[in-house]
Coordinates of C-alpha atoms in Angstrom, one line a residue:
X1 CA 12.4 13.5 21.1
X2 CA 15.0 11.0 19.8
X3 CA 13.7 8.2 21.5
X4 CA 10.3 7.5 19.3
X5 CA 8.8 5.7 22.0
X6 CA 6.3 8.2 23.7
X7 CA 5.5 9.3 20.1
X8 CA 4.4 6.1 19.0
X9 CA 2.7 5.8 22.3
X10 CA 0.9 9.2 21.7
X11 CA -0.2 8.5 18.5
X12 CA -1.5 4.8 19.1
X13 CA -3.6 6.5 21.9
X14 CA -5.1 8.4 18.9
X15 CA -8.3 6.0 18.3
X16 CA -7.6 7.0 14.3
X17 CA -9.2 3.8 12.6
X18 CA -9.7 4.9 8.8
X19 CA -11.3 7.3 8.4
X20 CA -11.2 9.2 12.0
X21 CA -8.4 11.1 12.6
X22 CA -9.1 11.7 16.8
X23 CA -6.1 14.1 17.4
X24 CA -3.3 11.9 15.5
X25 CA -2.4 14.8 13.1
X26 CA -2.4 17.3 15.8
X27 CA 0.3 15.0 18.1
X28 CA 2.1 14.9 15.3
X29 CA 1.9 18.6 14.0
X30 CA 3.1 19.4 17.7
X31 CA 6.4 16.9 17.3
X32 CA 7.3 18.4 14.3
X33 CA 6.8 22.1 15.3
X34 CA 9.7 22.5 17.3
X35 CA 12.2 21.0 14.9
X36 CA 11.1 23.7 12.7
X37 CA 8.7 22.6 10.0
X38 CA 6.2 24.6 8.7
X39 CA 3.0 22.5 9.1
X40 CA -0.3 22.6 6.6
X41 CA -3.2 20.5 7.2
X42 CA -3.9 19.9 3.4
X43 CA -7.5 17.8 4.0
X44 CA -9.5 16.6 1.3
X45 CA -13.1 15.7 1.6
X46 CA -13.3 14.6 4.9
X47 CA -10.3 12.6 4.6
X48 CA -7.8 14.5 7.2
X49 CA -4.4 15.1 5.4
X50 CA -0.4 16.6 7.0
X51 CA 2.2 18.4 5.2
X52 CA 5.4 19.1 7.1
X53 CA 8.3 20.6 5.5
X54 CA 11.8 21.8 7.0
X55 CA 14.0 24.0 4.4
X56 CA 13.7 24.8 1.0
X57 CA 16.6 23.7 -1.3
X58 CA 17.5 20.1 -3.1
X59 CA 18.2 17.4 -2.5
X60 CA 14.0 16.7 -0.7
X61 CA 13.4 13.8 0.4
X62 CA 10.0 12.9 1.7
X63 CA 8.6 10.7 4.0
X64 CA 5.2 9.1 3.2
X65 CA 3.1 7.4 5.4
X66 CA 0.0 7.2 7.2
X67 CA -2.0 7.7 11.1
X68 CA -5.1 5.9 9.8
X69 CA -5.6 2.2 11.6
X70 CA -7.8 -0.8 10.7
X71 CA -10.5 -1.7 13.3
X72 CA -9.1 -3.7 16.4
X73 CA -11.6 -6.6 14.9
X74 CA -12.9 -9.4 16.3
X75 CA -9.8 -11.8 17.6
X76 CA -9.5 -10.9 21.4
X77 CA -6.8 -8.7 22.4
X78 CA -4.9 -9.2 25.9
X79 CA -4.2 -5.4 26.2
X80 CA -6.8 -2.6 25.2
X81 CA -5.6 -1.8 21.6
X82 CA -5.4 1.5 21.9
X83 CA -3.4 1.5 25.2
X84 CA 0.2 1.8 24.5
X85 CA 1.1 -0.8 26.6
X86 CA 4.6 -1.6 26.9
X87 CA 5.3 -5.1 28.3
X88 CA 8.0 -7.1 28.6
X89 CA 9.8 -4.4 26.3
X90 CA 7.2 -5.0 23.3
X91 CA 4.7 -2.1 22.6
X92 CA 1.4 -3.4 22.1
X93 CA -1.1 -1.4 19.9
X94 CA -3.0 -1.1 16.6
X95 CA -0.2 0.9 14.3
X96 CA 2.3 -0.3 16.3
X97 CA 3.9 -2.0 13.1
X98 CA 1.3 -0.4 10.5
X99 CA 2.4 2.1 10.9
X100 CA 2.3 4.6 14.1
X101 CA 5.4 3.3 15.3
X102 CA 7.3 4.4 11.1
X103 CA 5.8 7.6 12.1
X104 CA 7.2 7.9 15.5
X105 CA 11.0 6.6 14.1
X106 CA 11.2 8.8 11.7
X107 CA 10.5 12.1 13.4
X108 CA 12.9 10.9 16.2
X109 CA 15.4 10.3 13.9
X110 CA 14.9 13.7 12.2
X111 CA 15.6 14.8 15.6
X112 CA 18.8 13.0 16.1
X113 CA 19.7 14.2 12.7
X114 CA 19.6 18.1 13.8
X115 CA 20.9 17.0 17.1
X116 CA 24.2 16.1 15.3
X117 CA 23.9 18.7 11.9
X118 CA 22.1 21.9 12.5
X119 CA 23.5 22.8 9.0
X120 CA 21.8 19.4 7.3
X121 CA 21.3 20.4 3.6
X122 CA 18.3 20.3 1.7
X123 CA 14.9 19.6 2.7
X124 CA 13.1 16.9 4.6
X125 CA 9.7 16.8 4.0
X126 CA 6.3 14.3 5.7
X127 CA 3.0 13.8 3.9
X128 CA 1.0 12.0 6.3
X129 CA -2.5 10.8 5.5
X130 CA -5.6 9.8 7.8
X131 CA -7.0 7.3 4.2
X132 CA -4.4 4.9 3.8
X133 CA -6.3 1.9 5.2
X134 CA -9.5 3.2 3.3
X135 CA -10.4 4.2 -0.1
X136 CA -7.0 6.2 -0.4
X137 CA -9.0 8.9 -3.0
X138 CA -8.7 12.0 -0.9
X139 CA -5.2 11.2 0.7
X140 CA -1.8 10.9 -0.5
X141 CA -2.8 10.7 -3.8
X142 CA -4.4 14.5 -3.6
X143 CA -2.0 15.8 -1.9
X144 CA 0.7 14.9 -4.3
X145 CA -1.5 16.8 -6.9
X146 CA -1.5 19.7 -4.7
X147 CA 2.4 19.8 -4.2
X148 CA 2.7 19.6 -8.0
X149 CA 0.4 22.6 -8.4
X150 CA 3.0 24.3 -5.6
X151 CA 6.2 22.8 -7.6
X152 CA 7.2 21.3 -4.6
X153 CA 7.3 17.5 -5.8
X154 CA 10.4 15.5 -4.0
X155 CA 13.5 14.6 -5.8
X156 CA 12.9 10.8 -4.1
X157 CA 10.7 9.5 -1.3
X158 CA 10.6 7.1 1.4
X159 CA 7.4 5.2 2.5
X160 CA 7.4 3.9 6.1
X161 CA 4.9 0.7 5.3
X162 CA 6.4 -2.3 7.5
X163 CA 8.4 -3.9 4.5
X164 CA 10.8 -6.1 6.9
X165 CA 9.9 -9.7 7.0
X166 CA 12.2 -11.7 9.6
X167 CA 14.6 -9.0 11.0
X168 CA 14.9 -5.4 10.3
X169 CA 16.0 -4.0 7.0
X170 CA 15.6 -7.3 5.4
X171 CA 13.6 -6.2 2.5
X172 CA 13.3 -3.0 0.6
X173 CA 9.6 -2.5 -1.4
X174 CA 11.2 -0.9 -5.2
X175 CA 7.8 -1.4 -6.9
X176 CA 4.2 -3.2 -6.0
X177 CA 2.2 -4.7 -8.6
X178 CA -0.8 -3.7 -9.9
X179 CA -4.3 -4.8 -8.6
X180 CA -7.2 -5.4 -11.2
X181 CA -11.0 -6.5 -10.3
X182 CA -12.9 -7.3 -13.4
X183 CA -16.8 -8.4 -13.0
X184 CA -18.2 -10.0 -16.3
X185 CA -21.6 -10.8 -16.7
X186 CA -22.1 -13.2 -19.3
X187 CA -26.0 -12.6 -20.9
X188 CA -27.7 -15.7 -22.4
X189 CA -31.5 -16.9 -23.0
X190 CA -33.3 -18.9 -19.8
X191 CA -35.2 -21.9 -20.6
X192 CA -36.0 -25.1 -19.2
X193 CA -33.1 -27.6 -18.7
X194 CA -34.9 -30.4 -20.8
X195 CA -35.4 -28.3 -23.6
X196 CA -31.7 -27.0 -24.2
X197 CA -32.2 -26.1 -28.1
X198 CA -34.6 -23.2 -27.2
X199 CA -32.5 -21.4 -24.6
X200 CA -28.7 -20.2 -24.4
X201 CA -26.9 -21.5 -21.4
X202 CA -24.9 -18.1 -20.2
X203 CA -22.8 -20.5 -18.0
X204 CA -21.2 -22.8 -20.8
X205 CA -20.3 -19.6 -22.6
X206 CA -18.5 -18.3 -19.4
X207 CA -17.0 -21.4 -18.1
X208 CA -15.1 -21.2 -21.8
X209 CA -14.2 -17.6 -21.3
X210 CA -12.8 -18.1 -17.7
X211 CA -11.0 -21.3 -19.0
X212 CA -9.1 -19.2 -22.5
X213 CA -7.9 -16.6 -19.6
X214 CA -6.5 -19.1 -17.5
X215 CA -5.2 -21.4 -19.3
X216 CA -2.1 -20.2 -20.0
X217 CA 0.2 -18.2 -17.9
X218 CA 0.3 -14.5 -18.6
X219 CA 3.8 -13.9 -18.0
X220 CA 6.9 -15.9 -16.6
X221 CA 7.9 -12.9 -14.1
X222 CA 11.0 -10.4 -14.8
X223 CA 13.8 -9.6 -13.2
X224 CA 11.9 -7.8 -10.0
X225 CA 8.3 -9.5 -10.3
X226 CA 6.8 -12.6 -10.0
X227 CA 4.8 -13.8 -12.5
X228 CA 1.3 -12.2 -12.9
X229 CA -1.8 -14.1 -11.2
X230 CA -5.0 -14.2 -12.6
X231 CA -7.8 -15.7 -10.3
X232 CA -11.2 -16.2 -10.5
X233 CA -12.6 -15.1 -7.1
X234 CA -16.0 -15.7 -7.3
X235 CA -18.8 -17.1 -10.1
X236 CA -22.4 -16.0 -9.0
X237 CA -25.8 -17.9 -10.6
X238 CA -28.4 -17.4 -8.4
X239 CA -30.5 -20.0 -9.3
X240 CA -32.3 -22.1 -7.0
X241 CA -34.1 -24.2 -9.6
X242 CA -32.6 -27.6 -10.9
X243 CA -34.3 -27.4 -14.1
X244 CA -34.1 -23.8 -15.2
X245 CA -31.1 -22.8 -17.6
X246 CA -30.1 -19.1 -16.0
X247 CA -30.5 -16.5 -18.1
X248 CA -27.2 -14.4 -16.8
X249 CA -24.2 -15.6 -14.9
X250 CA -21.3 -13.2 -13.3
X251 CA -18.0 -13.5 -12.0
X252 CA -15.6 -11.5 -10.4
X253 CA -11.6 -11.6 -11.6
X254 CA -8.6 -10.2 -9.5
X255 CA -5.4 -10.1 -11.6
X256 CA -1.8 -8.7 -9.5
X257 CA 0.3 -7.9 -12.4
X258 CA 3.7 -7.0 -12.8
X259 CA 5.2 -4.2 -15.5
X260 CA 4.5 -6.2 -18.6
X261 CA 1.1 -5.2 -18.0
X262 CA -1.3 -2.6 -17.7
X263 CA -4.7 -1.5 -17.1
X264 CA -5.7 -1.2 -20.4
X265 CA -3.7 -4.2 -21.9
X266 CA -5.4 -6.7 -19.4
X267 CA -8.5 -5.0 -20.4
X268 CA -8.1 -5.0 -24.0
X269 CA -7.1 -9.1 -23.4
X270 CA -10.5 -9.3 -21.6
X271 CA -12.8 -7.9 -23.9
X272 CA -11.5 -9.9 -27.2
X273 CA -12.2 -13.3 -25.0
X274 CA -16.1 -12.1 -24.1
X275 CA -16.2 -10.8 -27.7
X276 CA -14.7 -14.5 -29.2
X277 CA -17.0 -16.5 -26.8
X278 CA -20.1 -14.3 -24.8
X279 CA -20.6 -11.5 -27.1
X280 CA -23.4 -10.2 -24.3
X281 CA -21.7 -9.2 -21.6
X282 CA -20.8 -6.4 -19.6
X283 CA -17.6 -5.7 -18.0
X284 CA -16.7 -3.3 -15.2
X285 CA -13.2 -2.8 -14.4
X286 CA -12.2 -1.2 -11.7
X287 CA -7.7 -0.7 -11.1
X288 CA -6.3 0.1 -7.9
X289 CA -3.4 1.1 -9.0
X290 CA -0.5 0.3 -11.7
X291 CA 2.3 -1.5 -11.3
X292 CA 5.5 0.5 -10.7
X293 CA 9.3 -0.1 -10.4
X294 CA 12.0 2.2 -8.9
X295 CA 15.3 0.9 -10.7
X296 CA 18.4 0.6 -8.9
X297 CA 20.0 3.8 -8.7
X298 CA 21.0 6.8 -6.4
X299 CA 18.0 6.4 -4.3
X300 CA 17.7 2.7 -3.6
X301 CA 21.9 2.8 -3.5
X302 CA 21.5 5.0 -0.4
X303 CA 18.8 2.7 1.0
X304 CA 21.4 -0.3 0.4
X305 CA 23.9 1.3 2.0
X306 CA 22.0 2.7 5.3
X307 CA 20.7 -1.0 5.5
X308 CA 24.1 -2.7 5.2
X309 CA 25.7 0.4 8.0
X310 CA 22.8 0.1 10.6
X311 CA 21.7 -3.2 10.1
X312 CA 24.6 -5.1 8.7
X313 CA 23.2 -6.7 6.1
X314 CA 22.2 -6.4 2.3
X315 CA 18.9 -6.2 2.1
X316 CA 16.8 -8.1 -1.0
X317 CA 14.9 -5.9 -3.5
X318 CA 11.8 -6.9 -3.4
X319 CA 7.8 -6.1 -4.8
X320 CA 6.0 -8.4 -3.4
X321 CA 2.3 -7.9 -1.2
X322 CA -0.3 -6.0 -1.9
X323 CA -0.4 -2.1 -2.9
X324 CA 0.4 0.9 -1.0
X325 CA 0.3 4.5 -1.1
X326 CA 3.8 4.4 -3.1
X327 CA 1.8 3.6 -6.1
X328 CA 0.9 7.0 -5.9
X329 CA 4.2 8.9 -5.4
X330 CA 5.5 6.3 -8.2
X331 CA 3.9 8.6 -10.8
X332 CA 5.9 11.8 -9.4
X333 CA 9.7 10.5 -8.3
X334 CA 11.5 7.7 -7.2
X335 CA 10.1 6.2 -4.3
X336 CA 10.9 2.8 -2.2
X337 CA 9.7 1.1 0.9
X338 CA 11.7 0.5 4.2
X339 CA 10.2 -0.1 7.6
X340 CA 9.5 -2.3 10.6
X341 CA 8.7 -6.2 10.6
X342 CA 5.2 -6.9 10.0
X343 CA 4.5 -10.1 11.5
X344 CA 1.8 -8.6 13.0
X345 CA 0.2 -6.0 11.5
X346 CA -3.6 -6.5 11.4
X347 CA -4.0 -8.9 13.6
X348 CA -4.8 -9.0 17.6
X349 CA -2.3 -8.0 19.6
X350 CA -0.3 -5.6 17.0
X351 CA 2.9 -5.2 18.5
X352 CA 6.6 -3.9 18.1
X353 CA 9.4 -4.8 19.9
X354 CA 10.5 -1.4 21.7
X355 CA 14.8 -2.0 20.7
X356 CA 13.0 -3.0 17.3
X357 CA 11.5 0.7 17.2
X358 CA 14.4 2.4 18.3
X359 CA 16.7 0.4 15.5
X360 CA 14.2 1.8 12.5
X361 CA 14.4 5.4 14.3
X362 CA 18.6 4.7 13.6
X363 CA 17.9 3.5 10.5
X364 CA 15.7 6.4 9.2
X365 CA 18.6 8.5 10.6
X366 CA 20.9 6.8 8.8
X367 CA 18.6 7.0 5.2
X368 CA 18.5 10.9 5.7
X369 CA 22.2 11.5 6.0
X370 CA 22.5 9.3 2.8
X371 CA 20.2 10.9 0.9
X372 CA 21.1 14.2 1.7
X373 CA 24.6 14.3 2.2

């Protein structure tokens, strides 16, 4: 059991590709079982859902992650993707990096753990969800509202998402930005294109909205974030004539913002622009998720210094990349990301070095005893 190999192997047999579950939870219910854990499938919808705990007292750390997979897709593969193939000592499968093999490494390094310290204090705890890769509304995110309706929310939290970019323990994820999509349809009057005084181009009056959003930066960054992006990701007509002026135009915005922003400030920043230059309009907003930041402290000391034992080396604090399911645990404790390299997550041929595996199963090891003393 402390060699997370035939774990990850198990569990990337699992054909789980969001939002199927096909056994993962089960595999993993029976790991955790024996190290005595009291499991609770906790589903949602039909979004499948796994609660582990072991003890009862403080400190509790959890572990957060996720058995779902994206689609093999269309990019041939040179093994079968859900295989397990080890060659050449690399694992090949889809999860192998995101993030099946997290999974395995951190249950065989709870097992190491009680290997060494049946006495370990406090409690370790894994929410693992089957709707990470997918809409993420009946996962992690409901079953955090569950433990708070049980009082049973973690003092900090650990989520296994492949941070590592070059080598392992590289990076540590202390906050994501937040993700924005705004679609504005700009309203105007259709006429012909030779007769300009009778008609109201909605395009002129949008192309002077898009420009007063991005002309200007929105921020310079802060200490942890890069500066917030605005961009225009699409502009729609549909209008196959060469001489009608349109009578509506719509485009679509993402904005990845850091923590001088929210939801409702972006929003509010929007609407006084349409309001200014396209007073009919609609807007739809739709967030993703808030920024968040986990400051420097207790929790992301301990990181530090199980990065700098196993790994030898500091790692960089970093919030880059898109969102994750610690967007979600952000609202409850402090929470941080630490996991494998993830060159290739995604992609064809999704694989892991098998010493690479082993490493993150010390270095979970190494996080528990710091955390929990």
């Amino acid at each position: 059991m402390t060699d997370p190999l035939p774990l990850a192997q198990a569990l990337i047999r699992c054909r789980s590709v969001t939002p199927a579950d096909d056994g993962a939870l089960a595999v993993l219910e029976a790991a955790l079982t024996p190290l005595g854990f009291a499991c609770q499938r906790v589903d949602f919808g039909t979004t499948p859902n796994l609660y582990a705990r072991r003890g009862t007292a403080g400190p509790h750390l959890m572990f957060a992650g996720h058995t779902d997979v994206v689609p093999p897709g269309q990019a041939p593969w040179t093994t079968d993707p859900f295989g397990a193939e080890v060659r050449g000592g690399v694992l090949y499968g889809r999860g192998a990096t995101d993030m099946k093999g997290g999974v395995a490494a951190f249950v065989a390094a709870i097992a190491a753990v009680l290997g060494r310290r049946a006495d370990l204090p406090g409690s370790l705890s894994l929410l693992i969800t089957g709707d990470e890769e997918g809409p993420a509304l009946d996962g992690t995110v409901k079953v955090l509202g569950w433990l708070k309706g049980r009082g049973e929310i973690p003092d900090c939290c650990l989520v296994g998402e492949p941070t590592s970019k070059v080598e392992l323990g590289d990076t540590i994820k202390v906050g994501r930005r937040g993700s924005l999509n705004a679609a504005i349809t700009v309203h105007g009057t259709q006429g012909h294109a030779a007769y300009p005084q009778r008609a109201d181009n909605p395009i002129h009056r949008l192309v002077r909205v898009l420009h007063a959003l991005t002309a200007e930066p929105l921020d310079q960054g802060t200490r942890f974030f890069e500066p917030t992006s605005l961009q225009v990701t699409s502009v729609d007509v549909g209008n196959p004539a060469t001489n009608v002026i349109p009578g509506k135009v719509t485009a679509r915005l993402n904005i990845r913002f850091n923590e001088l922003h929210t939801e409702a400030s972006l929003t509010a920043r929007i609407r006084a622009v349409l309001e200014a230059e396209a007073p009919r309009h609609d807007l739809a907003i739709e967030c993703s998720g808030e920024s968040f930041l986990t400051q420097p402290g207790p929790f992301v000391d301990a990181l530090v210094r199980a990065v700098r034992a196993e790994c030898g080396r500091d790692p960089a604090l970093d919030t880059g990349g898109g969102t994750s399911d610690a967007r979600f645990v952000a609202r409850h404790c402090p929470v941080a990301e630490l996991g494998a390299v993830g060159a290739t997550m995604h992609q064809a041929d999704e694989r892991t070095p098998v010493e690479e595996l082993r490493a993150l199963s010390r270095l979970y090891a190494r996080v528990i005893e710091e955390v929990l003393g």
